[in-house]
Tab-separated table of C-alpha atoms and ligand atoms in Angstrom:
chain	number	residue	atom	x	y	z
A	4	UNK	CA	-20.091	15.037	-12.482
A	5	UNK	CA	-20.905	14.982	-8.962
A	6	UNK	CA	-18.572	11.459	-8.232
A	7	UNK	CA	-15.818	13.109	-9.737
A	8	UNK	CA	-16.001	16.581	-7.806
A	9	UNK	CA	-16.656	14.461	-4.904
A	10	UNK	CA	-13.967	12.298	-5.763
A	11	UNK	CA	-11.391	15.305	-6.281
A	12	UNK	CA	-12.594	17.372	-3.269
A	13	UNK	CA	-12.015	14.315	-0.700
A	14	UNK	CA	-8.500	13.711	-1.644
A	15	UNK	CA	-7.558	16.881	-1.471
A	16	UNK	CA	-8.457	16.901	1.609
A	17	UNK	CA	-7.315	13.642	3.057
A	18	UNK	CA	-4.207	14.301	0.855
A	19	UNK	CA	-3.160	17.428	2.768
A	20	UNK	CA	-3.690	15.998	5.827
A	21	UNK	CA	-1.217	13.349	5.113
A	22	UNK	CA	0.758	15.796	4.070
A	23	UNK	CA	0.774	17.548	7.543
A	24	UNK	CA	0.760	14.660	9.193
A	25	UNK	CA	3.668	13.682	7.469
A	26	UNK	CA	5.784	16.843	7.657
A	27	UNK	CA	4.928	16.189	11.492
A	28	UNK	CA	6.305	12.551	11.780
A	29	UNK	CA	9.662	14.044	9.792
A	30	UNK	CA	12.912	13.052	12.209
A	31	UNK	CA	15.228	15.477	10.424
A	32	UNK	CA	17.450	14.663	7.729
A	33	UNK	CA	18.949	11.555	7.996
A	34	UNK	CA	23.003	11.591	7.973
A	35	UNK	CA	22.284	8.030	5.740
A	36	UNK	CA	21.457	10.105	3.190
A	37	UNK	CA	24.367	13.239	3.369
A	38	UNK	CA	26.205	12.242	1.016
A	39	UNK	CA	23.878	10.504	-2.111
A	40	UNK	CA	23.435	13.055	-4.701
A	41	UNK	CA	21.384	10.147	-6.736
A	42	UNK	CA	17.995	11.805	-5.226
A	43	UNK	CA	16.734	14.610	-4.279
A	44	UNK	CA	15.780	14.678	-1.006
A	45	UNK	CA	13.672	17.646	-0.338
A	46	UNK	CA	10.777	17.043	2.307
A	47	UNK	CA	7.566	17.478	0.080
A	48	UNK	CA	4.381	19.209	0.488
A	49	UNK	CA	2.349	15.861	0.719
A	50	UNK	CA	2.876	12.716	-0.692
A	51	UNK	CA	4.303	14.025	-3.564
A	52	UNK	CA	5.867	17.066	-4.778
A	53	UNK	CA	3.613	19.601	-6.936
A	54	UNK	CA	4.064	21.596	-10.245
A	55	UNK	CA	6.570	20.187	-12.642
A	56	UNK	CA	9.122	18.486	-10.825
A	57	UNK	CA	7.982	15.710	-8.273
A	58	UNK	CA	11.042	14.787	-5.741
A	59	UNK	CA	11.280	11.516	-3.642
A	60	UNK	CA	9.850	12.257	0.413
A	61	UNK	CA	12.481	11.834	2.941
A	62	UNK	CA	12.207	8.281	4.067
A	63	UNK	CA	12.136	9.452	8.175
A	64	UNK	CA	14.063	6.753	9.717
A	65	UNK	CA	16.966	4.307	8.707
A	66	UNK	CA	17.049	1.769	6.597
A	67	UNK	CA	17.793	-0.458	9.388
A	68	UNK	CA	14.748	0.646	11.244
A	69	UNK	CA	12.560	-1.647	10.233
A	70	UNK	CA	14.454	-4.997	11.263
A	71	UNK	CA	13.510	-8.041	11.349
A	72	UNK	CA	10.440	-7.510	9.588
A	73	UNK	CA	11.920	-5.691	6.980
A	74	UNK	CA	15.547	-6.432	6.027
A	75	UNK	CA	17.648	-3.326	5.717
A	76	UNK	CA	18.989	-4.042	2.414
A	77	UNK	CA	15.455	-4.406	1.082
A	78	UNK	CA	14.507	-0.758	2.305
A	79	UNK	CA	17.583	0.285	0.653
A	80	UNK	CA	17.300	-0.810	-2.871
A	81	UNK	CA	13.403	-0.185	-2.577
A	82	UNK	CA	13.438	3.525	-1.717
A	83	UNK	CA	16.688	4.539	-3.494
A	84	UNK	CA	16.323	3.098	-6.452
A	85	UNK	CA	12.682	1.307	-7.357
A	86	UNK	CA	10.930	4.779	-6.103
A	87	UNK	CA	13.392	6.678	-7.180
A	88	UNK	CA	13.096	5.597	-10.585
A	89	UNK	CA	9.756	6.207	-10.533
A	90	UNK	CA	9.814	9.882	-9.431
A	91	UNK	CA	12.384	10.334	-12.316
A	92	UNK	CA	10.553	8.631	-15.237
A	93	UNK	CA	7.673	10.664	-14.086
A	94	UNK	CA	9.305	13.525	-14.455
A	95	UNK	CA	10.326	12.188	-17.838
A	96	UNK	CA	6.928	11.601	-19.124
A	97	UNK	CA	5.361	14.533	-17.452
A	98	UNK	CA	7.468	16.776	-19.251
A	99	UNK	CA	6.719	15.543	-22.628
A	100	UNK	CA	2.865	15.793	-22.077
A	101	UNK	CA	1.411	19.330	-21.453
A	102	UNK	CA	-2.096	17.358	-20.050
A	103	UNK	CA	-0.007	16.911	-17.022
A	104	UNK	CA	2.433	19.803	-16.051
A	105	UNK	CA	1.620	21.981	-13.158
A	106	UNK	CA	-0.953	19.331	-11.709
A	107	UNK	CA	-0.521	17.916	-8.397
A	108	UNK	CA	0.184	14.214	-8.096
A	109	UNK	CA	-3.753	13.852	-6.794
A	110	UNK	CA	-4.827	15.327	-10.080
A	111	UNK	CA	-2.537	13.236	-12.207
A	112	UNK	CA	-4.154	10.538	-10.769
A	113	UNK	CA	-7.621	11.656	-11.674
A	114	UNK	CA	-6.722	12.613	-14.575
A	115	UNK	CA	-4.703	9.862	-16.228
A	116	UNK	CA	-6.159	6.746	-18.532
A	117	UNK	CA	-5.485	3.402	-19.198
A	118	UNK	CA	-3.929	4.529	-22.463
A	119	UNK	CA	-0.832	6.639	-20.731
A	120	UNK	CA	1.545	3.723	-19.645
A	121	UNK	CA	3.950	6.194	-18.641
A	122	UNK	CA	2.142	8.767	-16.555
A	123	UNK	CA	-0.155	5.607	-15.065
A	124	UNK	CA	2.576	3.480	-14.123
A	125	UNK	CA	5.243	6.605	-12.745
A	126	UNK	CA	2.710	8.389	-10.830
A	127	UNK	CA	0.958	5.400	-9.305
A	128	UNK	CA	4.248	3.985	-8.252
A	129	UNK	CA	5.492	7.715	-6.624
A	130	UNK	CA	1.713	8.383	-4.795
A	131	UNK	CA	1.989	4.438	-3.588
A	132	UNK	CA	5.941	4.304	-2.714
A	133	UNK	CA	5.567	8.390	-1.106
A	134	UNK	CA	2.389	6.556	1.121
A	135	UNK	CA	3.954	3.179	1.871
A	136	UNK	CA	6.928	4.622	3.469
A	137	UNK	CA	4.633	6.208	6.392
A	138	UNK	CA	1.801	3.046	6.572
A	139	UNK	CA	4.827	1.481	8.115
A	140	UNK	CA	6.894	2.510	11.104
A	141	UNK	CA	9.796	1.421	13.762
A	142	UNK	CA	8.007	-0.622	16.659
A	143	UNK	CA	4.688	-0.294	14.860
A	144	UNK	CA	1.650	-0.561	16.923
A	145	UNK	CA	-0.019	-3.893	17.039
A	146	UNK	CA	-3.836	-2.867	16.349
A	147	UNK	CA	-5.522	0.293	16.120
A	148	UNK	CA	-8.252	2.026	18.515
A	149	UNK	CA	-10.754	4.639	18.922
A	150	UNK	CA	-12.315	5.475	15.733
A	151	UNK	CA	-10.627	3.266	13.085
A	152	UNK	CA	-11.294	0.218	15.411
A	153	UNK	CA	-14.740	1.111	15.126
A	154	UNK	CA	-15.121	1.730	11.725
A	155	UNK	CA	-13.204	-2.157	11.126
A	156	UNK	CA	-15.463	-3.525	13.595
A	157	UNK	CA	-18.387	-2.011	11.817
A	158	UNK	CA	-16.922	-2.682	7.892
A	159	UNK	CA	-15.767	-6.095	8.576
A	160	UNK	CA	-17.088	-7.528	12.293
A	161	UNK	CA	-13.631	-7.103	14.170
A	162	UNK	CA	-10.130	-6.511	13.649
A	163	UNK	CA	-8.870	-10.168	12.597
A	164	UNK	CA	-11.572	-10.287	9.694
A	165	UNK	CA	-10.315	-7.475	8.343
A	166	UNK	CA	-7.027	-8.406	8.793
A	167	UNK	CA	-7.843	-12.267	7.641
A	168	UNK	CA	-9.319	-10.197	4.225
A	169	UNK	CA	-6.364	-8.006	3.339
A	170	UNK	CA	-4.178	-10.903	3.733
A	171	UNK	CA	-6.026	-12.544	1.331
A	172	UNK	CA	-6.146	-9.074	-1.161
A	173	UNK	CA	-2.514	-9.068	-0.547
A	174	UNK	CA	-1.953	-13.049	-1.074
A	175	UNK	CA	-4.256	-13.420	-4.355
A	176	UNK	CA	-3.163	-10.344	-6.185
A	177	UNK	CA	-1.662	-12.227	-9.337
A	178	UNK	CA	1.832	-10.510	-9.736
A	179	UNK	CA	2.774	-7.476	-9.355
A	180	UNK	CA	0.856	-5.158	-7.333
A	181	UNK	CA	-1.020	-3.851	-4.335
A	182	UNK	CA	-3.308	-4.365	-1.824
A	183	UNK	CA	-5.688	-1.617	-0.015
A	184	UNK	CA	-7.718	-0.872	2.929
A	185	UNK	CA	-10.091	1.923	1.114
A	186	UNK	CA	-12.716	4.468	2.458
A	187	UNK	CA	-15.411	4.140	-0.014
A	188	UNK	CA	-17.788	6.887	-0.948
A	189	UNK	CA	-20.942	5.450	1.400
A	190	UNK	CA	-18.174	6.002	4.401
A	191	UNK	CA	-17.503	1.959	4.349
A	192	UNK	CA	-14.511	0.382	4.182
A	193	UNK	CA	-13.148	-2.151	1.621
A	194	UNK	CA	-10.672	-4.201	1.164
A	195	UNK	CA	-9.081	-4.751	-3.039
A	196	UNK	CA	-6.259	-5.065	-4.361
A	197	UNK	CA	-4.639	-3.488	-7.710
A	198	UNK	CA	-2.560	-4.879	-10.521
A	199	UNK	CA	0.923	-3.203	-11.124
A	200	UNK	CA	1.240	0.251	-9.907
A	201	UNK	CA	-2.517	1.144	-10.221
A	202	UNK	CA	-4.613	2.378	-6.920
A	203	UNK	CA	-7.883	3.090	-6.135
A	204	UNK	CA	-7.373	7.079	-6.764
A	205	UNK	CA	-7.255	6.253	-10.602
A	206	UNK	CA	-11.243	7.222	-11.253
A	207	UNK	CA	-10.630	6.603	-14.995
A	208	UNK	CA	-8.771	3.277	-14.374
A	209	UNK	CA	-9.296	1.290	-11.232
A	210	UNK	CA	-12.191	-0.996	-10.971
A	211	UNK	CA	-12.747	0.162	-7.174
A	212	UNK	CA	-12.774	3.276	-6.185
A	213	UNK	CA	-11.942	5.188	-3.284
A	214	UNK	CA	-9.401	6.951	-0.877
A	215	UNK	CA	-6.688	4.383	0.060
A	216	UNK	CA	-5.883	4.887	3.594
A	217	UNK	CA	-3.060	1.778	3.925
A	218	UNK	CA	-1.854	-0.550	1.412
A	219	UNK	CA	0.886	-3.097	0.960
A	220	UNK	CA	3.551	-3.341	-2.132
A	221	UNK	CA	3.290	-7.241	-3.009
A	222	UNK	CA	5.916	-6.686	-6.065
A	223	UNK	CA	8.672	-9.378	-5.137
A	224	UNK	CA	10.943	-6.157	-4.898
A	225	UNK	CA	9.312	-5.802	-1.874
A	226	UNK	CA	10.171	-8.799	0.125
A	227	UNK	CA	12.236	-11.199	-2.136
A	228	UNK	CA	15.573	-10.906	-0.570
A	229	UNK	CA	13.938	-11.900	2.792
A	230	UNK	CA	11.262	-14.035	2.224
A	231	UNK	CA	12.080	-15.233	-1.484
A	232	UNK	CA	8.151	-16.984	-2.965
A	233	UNK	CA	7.169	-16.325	0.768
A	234	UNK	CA	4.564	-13.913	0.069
A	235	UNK	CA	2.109	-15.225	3.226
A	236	UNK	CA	5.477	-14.446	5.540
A	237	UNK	CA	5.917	-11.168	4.382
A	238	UNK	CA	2.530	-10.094	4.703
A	239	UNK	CA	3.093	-10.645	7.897
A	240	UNK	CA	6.151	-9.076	8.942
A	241	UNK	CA	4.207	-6.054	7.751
A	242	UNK	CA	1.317	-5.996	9.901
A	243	UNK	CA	4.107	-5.914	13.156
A	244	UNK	CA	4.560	-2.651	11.602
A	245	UNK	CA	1.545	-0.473	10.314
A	246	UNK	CA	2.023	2.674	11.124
A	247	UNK	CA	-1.923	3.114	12.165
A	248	UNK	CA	-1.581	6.415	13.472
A	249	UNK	CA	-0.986	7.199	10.107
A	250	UNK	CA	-4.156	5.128	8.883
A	251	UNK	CA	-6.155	6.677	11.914
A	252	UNK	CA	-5.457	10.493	10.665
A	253	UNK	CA	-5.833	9.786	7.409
A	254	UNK	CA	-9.266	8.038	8.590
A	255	UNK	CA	-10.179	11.072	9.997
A	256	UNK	CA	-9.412	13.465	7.520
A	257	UNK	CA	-11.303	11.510	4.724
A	258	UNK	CA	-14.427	11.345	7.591
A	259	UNK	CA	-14.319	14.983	8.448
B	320	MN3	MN1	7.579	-1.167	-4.530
């Protein structure tokens, strides 16, 4: 089908551009990490690892980094364990299901259905965790320029419409979930949010689709030490630090 070979051929694309990006942005490894031998802590080829065994990106700054907006504590339990987990039971389920050894973490995505709880929930949570660590930075810029400012002004009228709309993604998604600033096929973009670990990569699943070039984690793991039923706060505290250099290239790589 020509969506879906569309569909593939863009996020590869945009994909290993993030990945590039991404091995770019790398500060070394951290000493925070020396001594855990709970993960493995191999810098990836992209967002994810590829062929059997996926492995956990290396975070690229400390915990603390992120203070005020996000508490250190929060970072802590978030990457090490929730992601983690995720990039294990992946493995888990990936093993026991031939459909889904030796693909890349983009294909997975393509490829996986509403039926496969495991694979769906595992690999959505690893491609969304592995992205979310880089949409967000230390001393994040306040608003982007050149090109992506454009393409918000033209998508959405200016910059605190947008904003005003992925707040509101972000604030109505009912439980668990995400919200995402997408490019869309006719070179638009969109604002929607996803239930659980879904994202807009899932052709087979997700109601919207397209290439997800920033989202937010609105699962309470995300922001419940700090800002307990706060959800409006936290969505806050994360737009002091979007990475949108990160956004812009991955703009730009989807455009290209
Ligand atoms: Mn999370």
């Amino acid at each position: 089908m020509v969506q879906s070979t569309y569909n593939t051929m863009k996020k590869r694309e945009f994909l290993k551009a993030a990945g590039l990006l991404g091995a770019g942005a790398l500060m070394g490894k951290s000493v925070l990490f020396a001594s855990s031998s709970s993960v493995d802590l191999e810098p990836t080829d992209g967002p994810a690892g590829y062929g059997n065994e996926f492995t956990i990106p290396e975070l690229g700054y400390a915990f603390t980094a992120l203070e005020p907006h996000i508490d250190a504590l929060t970072m802590e339990i978030h990457y090490m364990k929730h992601h983690a987990a995720y990039v294990a039971n992946l493995n888990k389920a990936v093993a026991n299901d031939v459909q889904f050894q030796n693909k890349d973490i983009d294909t997975v995505l393509t490829l996986v259905t509403g039926t496969q709880a495991a694979i769906r929930n595992n690999a959505g949570g690893h491609w969304n965790h592995s992205m979310f660590w880089k949409w967000i930075r230390p001393g994040g810029s306040k608003l982007p320029g050149g090109a992506l400012e454009l393409a918000l002004n033209n998508s959405f009228g200016n910059f605190e419409e947008f904003k005003k709309q992925f707040s509101e993604s972000a604030k109505n998604r009912f439980g668990s979930g995400w919200a995402w600033l997408c490019l869309g096929e006719d070179k638009k973009l969109f604002v929607c949010s996803s239930p659980n670990q879904d994202n807009p990569l899932m052709t087979n699943i997700s109601e919207q689709k397209g290439l997800p070039i920033l989202g937010l984690d609105v699962w309470e793991h995300a922001y419940y030490l700090k800002h307990q039923n706060k959800r409006a706060d936290y969505i806050n505290s994360f737009f002091e630090i979007v990475n949108w250099d990160q956004v812009t290239a991955m703009y730009l790589a989807a455009m290209h």
